[in-house]
Short mmCIF file of C-alpha atoms in Angstrom, two decimals:
data_model
loop_
_atom_site.label_atom_id
_atom_site.label_comp_id
_atom_site.label_asym_id
_atom_site.label_seq_id
_atom_site.Cartn_x
_atom_site.Cartn_y
_atom_site.Cartn_z
CA UNK A 32 2.81 44.26 -104.44
CA UNK A 33 5.00 45.18 -101.45
CA UNK A 34 7.15 42.55 -99.78
CA UNK A 35 6.10 41.04 -96.48
CA UNK A 36 9.13 39.80 -94.55
CA UNK A 37 8.91 36.45 -92.77
CA UNK A 38 11.55 35.37 -90.26
CA UNK A 39 12.27 31.69 -90.93
CA UNK A 40 12.24 29.30 -87.96
CA UNK A 41 14.45 26.31 -88.71
CA UNK A 42 16.85 23.79 -87.22
CA UNK A 43 19.52 24.27 -89.86
CA UNK A 44 18.19 21.49 -92.05
CA UNK A 45 14.41 21.80 -92.00
CA UNK A 46 11.91 24.67 -91.96
CA UNK A 47 9.47 24.60 -89.08
CA UNK A 48 5.77 24.36 -89.86
CA UNK A 49 5.13 27.73 -88.20
CA UNK A 50 7.13 29.43 -90.97
CA UNK A 51 4.91 27.91 -93.65
CA UNK A 52 1.93 29.31 -91.73
CA UNK A 53 3.54 32.76 -91.77
CA UNK A 54 4.12 32.53 -95.52
CA UNK A 55 0.41 31.79 -95.99
CA UNK A 56 -0.47 34.84 -93.88
CA UNK A 57 2.05 37.00 -95.76
CA UNK A 58 0.27 36.34 -99.06
CA UNK A 59 -2.79 38.14 -97.69
CA UNK A 60 -0.73 41.34 -97.40
CA UNK A 61 1.75 41.20 -100.27
CA UNK A 62 4.61 39.13 -101.68
CA UNK A 63 6.17 36.82 -99.05
CA UNK A 64 9.92 37.24 -98.62
CA UNK A 65 11.72 34.82 -96.31
CA UNK A 66 14.65 35.90 -94.13
CA UNK A 67 16.98 33.01 -93.24
CA UNK A 68 19.47 33.60 -90.42
CA UNK A 69 22.12 30.96 -89.81
CA UNK A 70 25.56 29.59 -90.55
CA UNK A 71 26.88 29.61 -94.13
CA UNK A 72 24.93 27.29 -96.43
CA UNK A 73 21.68 27.34 -94.45
CA UNK A 74 19.65 29.43 -96.91
CA UNK A 75 20.66 27.20 -99.86
CA UNK A 76 19.33 24.15 -98.02
CA UNK A 77 16.03 25.83 -97.17
CA UNK A 78 15.34 27.73 -100.38
CA UNK A 79 13.34 25.03 -102.22
CA UNK A 80 10.77 24.31 -99.47
CA UNK A 81 10.37 28.05 -98.85
CA UNK A 82 9.73 28.68 -102.56
CA UNK A 83 7.29 25.77 -102.61
CA UNK A 84 5.29 27.54 -99.91
CA UNK A 85 5.21 30.92 -101.64
CA UNK A 86 8.43 32.78 -100.78
CA UNK A 87 9.14 35.00 -103.79
CA UNK A 88 12.49 36.04 -102.34
CA UNK A 89 14.89 34.41 -99.89
CA UNK A 90 17.17 36.78 -97.97
CA UNK A 91 20.31 35.01 -96.82
CA UNK A 92 21.75 36.43 -93.59
CA UNK A 93 24.60 34.10 -92.79
CA UNK A 94 27.76 34.28 -90.72
CA UNK A 95 29.92 31.95 -88.69
CA UNK A 96 28.65 33.49 -85.45
CA UNK A 97 24.95 33.68 -86.36
CA UNK A 98 24.24 30.51 -84.36
CA UNK A 99 26.39 31.57 -81.42
CA UNK A 100 24.15 34.36 -80.09
CA UNK A 101 20.53 34.56 -79.00
CA UNK A 102 18.12 36.83 -80.90
CA UNK A 103 20.58 39.59 -81.91
CA UNK A 104 21.54 38.15 -85.34
CA UNK A 105 17.86 37.76 -86.24
CA UNK A 106 17.10 41.36 -85.24
CA UNK A 107 20.12 42.57 -87.23
CA UNK A 108 19.04 40.58 -90.30
CA UNK A 109 15.47 41.83 -90.21
CA UNK A 110 16.66 45.41 -89.80
CA UNK A 111 18.83 45.08 -92.90
CA UNK A 112 15.99 43.46 -94.86
CA UNK A 113 13.55 46.19 -93.81
CA UNK A 114 15.91 48.93 -94.94
CA UNK A 115 16.38 47.19 -98.31
CA UNK A 116 12.78 46.11 -99.02
CA UNK A 117 10.60 48.75 -97.25
CA UNK A 118 8.08 45.99 -96.49
CA UNK A 119 4.37 46.23 -95.82
CA UNK A 120 4.88 44.18 -92.64
CA UNK A 121 7.26 41.85 -90.79
CA UNK A 122 5.92 38.52 -89.52
CA UNK A 123 7.51 36.29 -86.88
CA UNK A 124 6.24 33.30 -84.92
CA UNK A 125 4.93 34.18 -81.47
CA UNK A 126 7.43 31.96 -79.68
CA UNK A 127 9.56 33.13 -76.77
CA UNK A 128 12.41 34.10 -79.11
CA UNK A 129 10.06 35.41 -81.78
CA UNK A 130 8.35 37.83 -79.42
CA UNK A 131 11.72 39.19 -78.27
CA UNK A 132 12.87 39.62 -81.87
CA UNK A 133 9.64 41.43 -82.73
CA UNK A 134 9.88 43.77 -79.75
CA UNK A 135 13.52 44.66 -80.33
CA UNK A 136 13.00 45.22 -84.06
CA UNK A 137 10.00 47.48 -83.46
CA UNK A 138 11.98 49.49 -80.90
CA UNK A 139 14.95 49.89 -83.25
CA UNK A 140 12.88 51.03 -86.21
CA UNK A 141 10.09 52.91 -84.41
CA UNK A 142 7.55 50.47 -85.86
CA UNK A 143 4.17 49.28 -84.61
CA UNK A 144 4.15 46.02 -82.61
CA UNK A 145 1.32 43.49 -82.44
CA UNK A 146 1.84 40.34 -80.35
CA UNK A 147 -0.10 37.04 -80.21
CA UNK A 148 -2.05 37.56 -83.43
CA UNK A 149 -4.41 34.72 -84.32
CA UNK A 150 -5.86 36.22 -87.51
CA UNK A 151 -5.48 39.21 -89.81
CA UNK A 152 -7.07 40.52 -92.98
CA UNK A 153 -5.77 42.12 -96.17
CA UNK A 154 -6.11 45.61 -94.66
CA UNK A 155 -3.63 44.72 -91.92
CA UNK A 156 -6.21 44.59 -89.13
CA UNK A 157 -5.17 41.94 -86.61
CA UNK A 158 -7.09 39.78 -84.16
CA UNK A 159 -5.10 39.38 -80.94
CA UNK A 160 -5.37 37.40 -77.71
CA UNK A 161 -4.52 39.79 -74.85
CA UNK A 162 -4.51 40.06 -71.03
CA UNK A 163 -3.56 36.45 -70.49
CA UNK A 164 -6.22 35.17 -72.85
CA UNK A 165 -9.11 36.95 -71.15
CA UNK A 166 -9.86 39.25 -74.12
CA UNK A 167 -9.85 39.11 -77.90
CA UNK A 168 -9.32 42.44 -79.65
CA UNK A 169 -8.97 43.86 -83.16
CA UNK A 170 -5.95 46.10 -83.66
CA UNK A 171 -4.21 47.98 -86.43
CA UNK A 172 -0.87 49.79 -86.54
CA UNK A 173 -1.25 53.53 -87.16
CA UNK A 174 2.43 54.54 -86.95
CA UNK A 175 5.15 53.02 -89.10
CA UNK A 176 4.97 49.51 -90.52
CA UNK A 177 3.58 46.60 -88.45
CA UNK A 178 5.74 43.95 -86.80
CA UNK A 179 3.38 41.07 -86.07
CA UNK A 180 4.03 37.98 -83.94
CA UNK A 181 1.56 35.30 -85.08
CA UNK A 182 0.63 32.47 -82.73
CA UNK A 183 1.71 29.09 -84.20
CA UNK A 184 -1.21 26.95 -85.35
CA UNK A 185 -3.51 29.89 -86.07
CA UNK A 186 -3.41 29.37 -89.85
CA UNK A 187 -3.18 26.27 -92.01
CA UNK A 188 -0.05 26.23 -94.20
CA UNK A 189 -0.51 25.60 -97.91
CA UNK A 190 1.81 25.06 -100.83
CA UNK A 191 2.03 27.88 -103.39
CA UNK A 192 5.03 27.13 -105.62
CA UNK A 193 6.91 30.14 -107.03
CA UNK A 194 10.38 30.99 -108.28
CA UNK A 195 12.35 32.51 -105.42
CA UNK A 196 14.95 35.19 -106.00
CA UNK A 197 18.04 35.17 -103.78
CA UNK A 198 19.53 38.14 -101.98
CA UNK A 199 22.35 38.33 -99.48
CA UNK A 200 22.43 40.40 -96.32
CA UNK A 201 25.81 41.18 -94.76
CA UNK A 202 25.35 40.63 -91.05
CA UNK A 203 27.41 42.99 -88.87
CA UNK A 204 29.67 41.51 -86.18
CA UNK A 205 27.76 40.86 -82.96
CA UNK A 206 28.81 42.93 -79.96
CA UNK A 207 29.42 40.29 -77.25
CA UNK A 208 29.01 42.88 -74.50
CA UNK A 209 25.47 43.66 -75.62
CA UNK A 210 24.33 40.17 -76.61
CA UNK A 211 23.72 36.80 -74.98
CA UNK A 212 26.18 34.18 -76.22
CA UNK A 213 25.20 30.51 -76.38
CA UNK A 214 27.85 28.68 -74.39
CA UNK A 215 26.49 25.13 -74.61
CA UNK A 216 23.71 23.11 -76.20
CA UNK A 217 22.03 20.00 -74.84
CA UNK A 218 19.92 17.84 -77.10
CA UNK A 219 16.50 16.90 -75.76
CA UNK A 220 15.07 13.51 -76.67
CA UNK A 221 12.23 14.25 -79.08
CA UNK A 222 10.97 10.72 -79.77
CA UNK A 223 8.50 10.11 -82.57
CA UNK A 224 5.94 12.71 -81.48
CA UNK A 225 5.50 16.01 -83.33
CA UNK A 226 6.72 19.29 -81.86
CA UNK A 227 4.28 20.69 -79.33
CA UNK A 228 3.70 24.01 -81.09
CA UNK A 229 3.42 22.40 -84.52
CA UNK A 230 1.20 19.41 -83.73
CA UNK A 231 -2.33 19.21 -85.11
CA UNK A 232 -3.35 17.20 -82.01
CA UNK A 233 -2.22 17.93 -78.45
CA UNK A 234 -3.12 15.85 -75.39
CA UNK A 235 -2.27 17.58 -72.11
CA UNK A 236 -2.29 16.39 -68.53
CA UNK A 237 -2.77 18.40 -65.37
CA UNK A 238 -2.73 18.00 -61.61
CA UNK A 239 -5.48 15.37 -61.91
CA UNK A 240 -3.00 12.98 -63.53
CA UNK A 241 -1.67 12.65 -59.99
CA UNK A 242 1.97 11.87 -60.72
CA UNK A 243 4.65 11.17 -63.29
CA UNK A 244 3.42 7.61 -63.74
CA UNK A 245 -0.05 8.92 -64.51
CA UNK A 246 1.29 10.67 -67.60
CA UNK A 247 1.57 7.27 -69.29
CA UNK A 248 -2.18 7.55 -69.89
CA UNK A 249 -1.67 10.96 -71.52
CA UNK A 250 1.17 9.65 -73.69
CA UNK A 251 -0.80 6.58 -74.81
CA UNK A 252 -3.74 8.71 -75.97
CA UNK A 253 -1.41 11.18 -77.72
CA UNK A 254 0.36 8.32 -79.52
CA UNK A 255 -2.95 6.77 -80.59
CA UNK A 256 -3.94 10.12 -82.14
CA UNK A 257 -0.51 10.86 -83.60
CA UNK A 258 -0.27 13.97 -81.42
CA UNK A 259 2.03 15.77 -79.03
CA UNK A 260 1.99 15.70 -75.23
CA UNK A 261 1.49 18.85 -73.18
CA UNK A 262 1.21 19.65 -69.49
CA UNK A 263 -0.30 22.33 -67.29
CA UNK A 264 1.87 24.50 -65.07
CA UNK A 265 0.55 22.70 -61.99
CA UNK A 266 1.73 19.37 -63.40
CA UNK A 267 5.11 20.79 -64.39
CA UNK A 268 5.65 22.52 -61.04
CA UNK A 269 4.79 19.27 -59.27
CA UNK A 270 7.47 17.46 -61.27
CA UNK A 271 5.08 15.25 -63.20
CA UNK A 272 6.46 16.23 -66.62
CA UNK A 273 9.38 18.29 -68.04
CA UNK A 274 8.99 22.06 -68.22
CA UNK A 275 9.50 22.25 -71.99
CA UNK A 276 6.07 20.64 -72.47
CA UNK A 277 4.19 23.27 -70.47
CA UNK A 278 1.21 24.86 -72.19
CA UNK A 279 0.05 28.24 -70.93
CA UNK A 280 0.89 31.88 -70.46
CA UNK A 281 4.40 31.10 -69.19
CA UNK A 282 4.82 28.08 -71.45
CA UNK A 283 3.98 27.29 -75.05
CA UNK A 284 0.99 28.73 -76.88
CA UNK A 285 -0.70 26.15 -79.11
CA UNK A 286 -3.61 26.22 -81.56
CA UNK A 287 -4.01 22.63 -82.77
CA UNK A 288 -6.99 21.20 -84.61
CA UNK A 289 -7.75 19.09 -81.51
CA UNK A 290 -6.77 19.78 -77.89
CA UNK A 291 -7.59 17.21 -75.21
CA UNK A 292 -7.22 18.28 -71.57
CA UNK A 293 -6.99 15.45 -69.04
CA UNK A 294 -7.30 16.38 -65.38
CA UNK A 295 -6.78 20.10 -66.02
CA UNK A 296 -9.05 22.45 -64.07
CA UNK A 297 -8.66 25.37 -66.46
CA UNK A 298 -6.84 28.19 -64.68
CA UNK A 299 -6.66 31.34 -66.81
CA UNK A 300 -2.89 30.89 -67.13
CA UNK A 301 -3.43 27.59 -68.94
CA UNK A 302 -6.37 28.77 -71.01
CA UNK A 303 -4.25 31.63 -72.36
CA UNK A 304 -2.03 29.09 -74.11
CA UNK A 305 -4.64 26.84 -75.72
CA UNK A 306 -8.03 28.52 -76.01
CA UNK A 307 -7.61 29.23 -79.73
CA UNK A 308 -7.51 25.48 -80.45
CA UNK A 309 -10.07 24.54 -83.09
CA UNK A 310 -11.76 21.78 -81.04
CA UNK A 311 -11.29 21.36 -77.28
CA UNK A 312 -12.19 18.20 -75.36
CA UNK A 313 -11.91 18.17 -71.55
CA UNK A 314 -12.08 15.25 -69.14
CA UNK A 315 -12.44 16.17 -65.47
CA UNK A 316 -14.05 14.67 -62.36
CA UNK A 317 -15.24 18.10 -61.22
CA UNK A 318 -18.40 19.21 -63.07
CA UNK A 319 -17.62 22.81 -62.04
CA UNK A 320 -14.11 22.84 -63.53
CA UNK A 321 -13.68 26.09 -65.52
CA UNK A 322 -12.24 24.27 -68.53
CA UNK A 323 -15.58 22.54 -69.12
CA UNK A 324 -17.14 25.94 -69.87
CA UNK A 325 -14.56 26.51 -72.62
CA UNK A 326 -14.56 22.99 -74.05
CA UNK A 327 -16.50 22.03 -77.16
CA UNK A 328 -16.96 18.58 -75.63
CA UNK A 329 -16.73 17.82 -71.93
CA UNK A 330 -16.64 14.50 -70.10
CA UNK A 331 -17.28 14.46 -66.36
CA UNK A 332 -15.49 11.35 -65.23
CA UNK A 333 -12.26 9.64 -64.22
CA UNK A 334 -9.56 10.32 -66.81
CA UNK A 335 -7.96 6.95 -66.01
CA UNK A 336 -11.16 5.26 -67.19
CA UNK A 337 -12.02 7.59 -70.08
CA UNK A 338 -8.62 8.12 -71.75
CA UNK A 339 -7.67 4.42 -72.14
CA UNK A 340 -11.09 3.67 -73.66
CA UNK A 341 -10.67 6.53 -76.10
CA UNK A 342 -7.14 5.41 -77.03
CA UNK A 343 -8.36 1.85 -77.54
CA UNK A 344 -11.24 2.97 -79.77
CA UNK A 345 -9.01 5.27 -81.85
CA UNK A 346 -6.46 2.48 -82.33
CA UNK A 347 -9.17 -0.02 -83.30
CA UNK A 348 -10.62 2.34 -85.90
CA UNK A 349 -7.19 3.03 -87.35
CA UNK A 350 -6.42 -0.65 -87.67
CA UNK A 351 -9.88 -1.26 -89.08
CA UNK A 352 -9.37 1.28 -91.81
#
């Protein structure tokens, strides 16, 4: 079977869940081959978990400057892997960086580009969310090989242990004049909650939370469910919660098993980032709020009364079990 290249998302020590999802998708099309871009030694640390999730080959694209530039080293590595493997497809996570990598790679190699895929079949036909989440379409590349950016959370990862071969890719020097260099890094406090795009449960707050203090209710429910906290653009713009937690067209796209929206009206910009969630629960005082039409379960009521009761009941059941 042909190789299907998967760009590995990682923090240098651990593989992100979204990569395991991509490896599961890759098996539908061919033999998954993981491309690891990073500083020397990164691929060796990540090889075992990648093989455990089905990577039949691990391409190591390492250099001292790989972590010093945005996007360019990943594009270079994928280009080298494509020329060596002639893959059936290239898969990346549909994150901000992943979409840029996909677009630049497709432009370099005159390949077909499909963004925000939420499903695909063995023939390569892809289901996409387009036009800000207002339409779902089926697409297929008819020129060149497909470069597909898959929305995190769209597929459940699964272990599929194999023996992984190792291959090295010699990254070319990065041209500083044509690339964005990382000049500083600032660690963000992550706490004990899962990453927003990788969480199976997300609880988000909107303008109805009515302030930064109101987000304590959102956090308490998220913690009771073992989930991540999100926020609408309105809440972020109002300064209620940090921008990195924004869910929506200009924020993160999520597809958790459970999405709970507290005080979010449901503007199309927000729906574009969460409407592929498996189960959606909305709590809003306005019975005409657009999000209630999308939700699987809707509660018309005061979120400050509903959310604490739900958190209390979830905690009681957990302790009871």
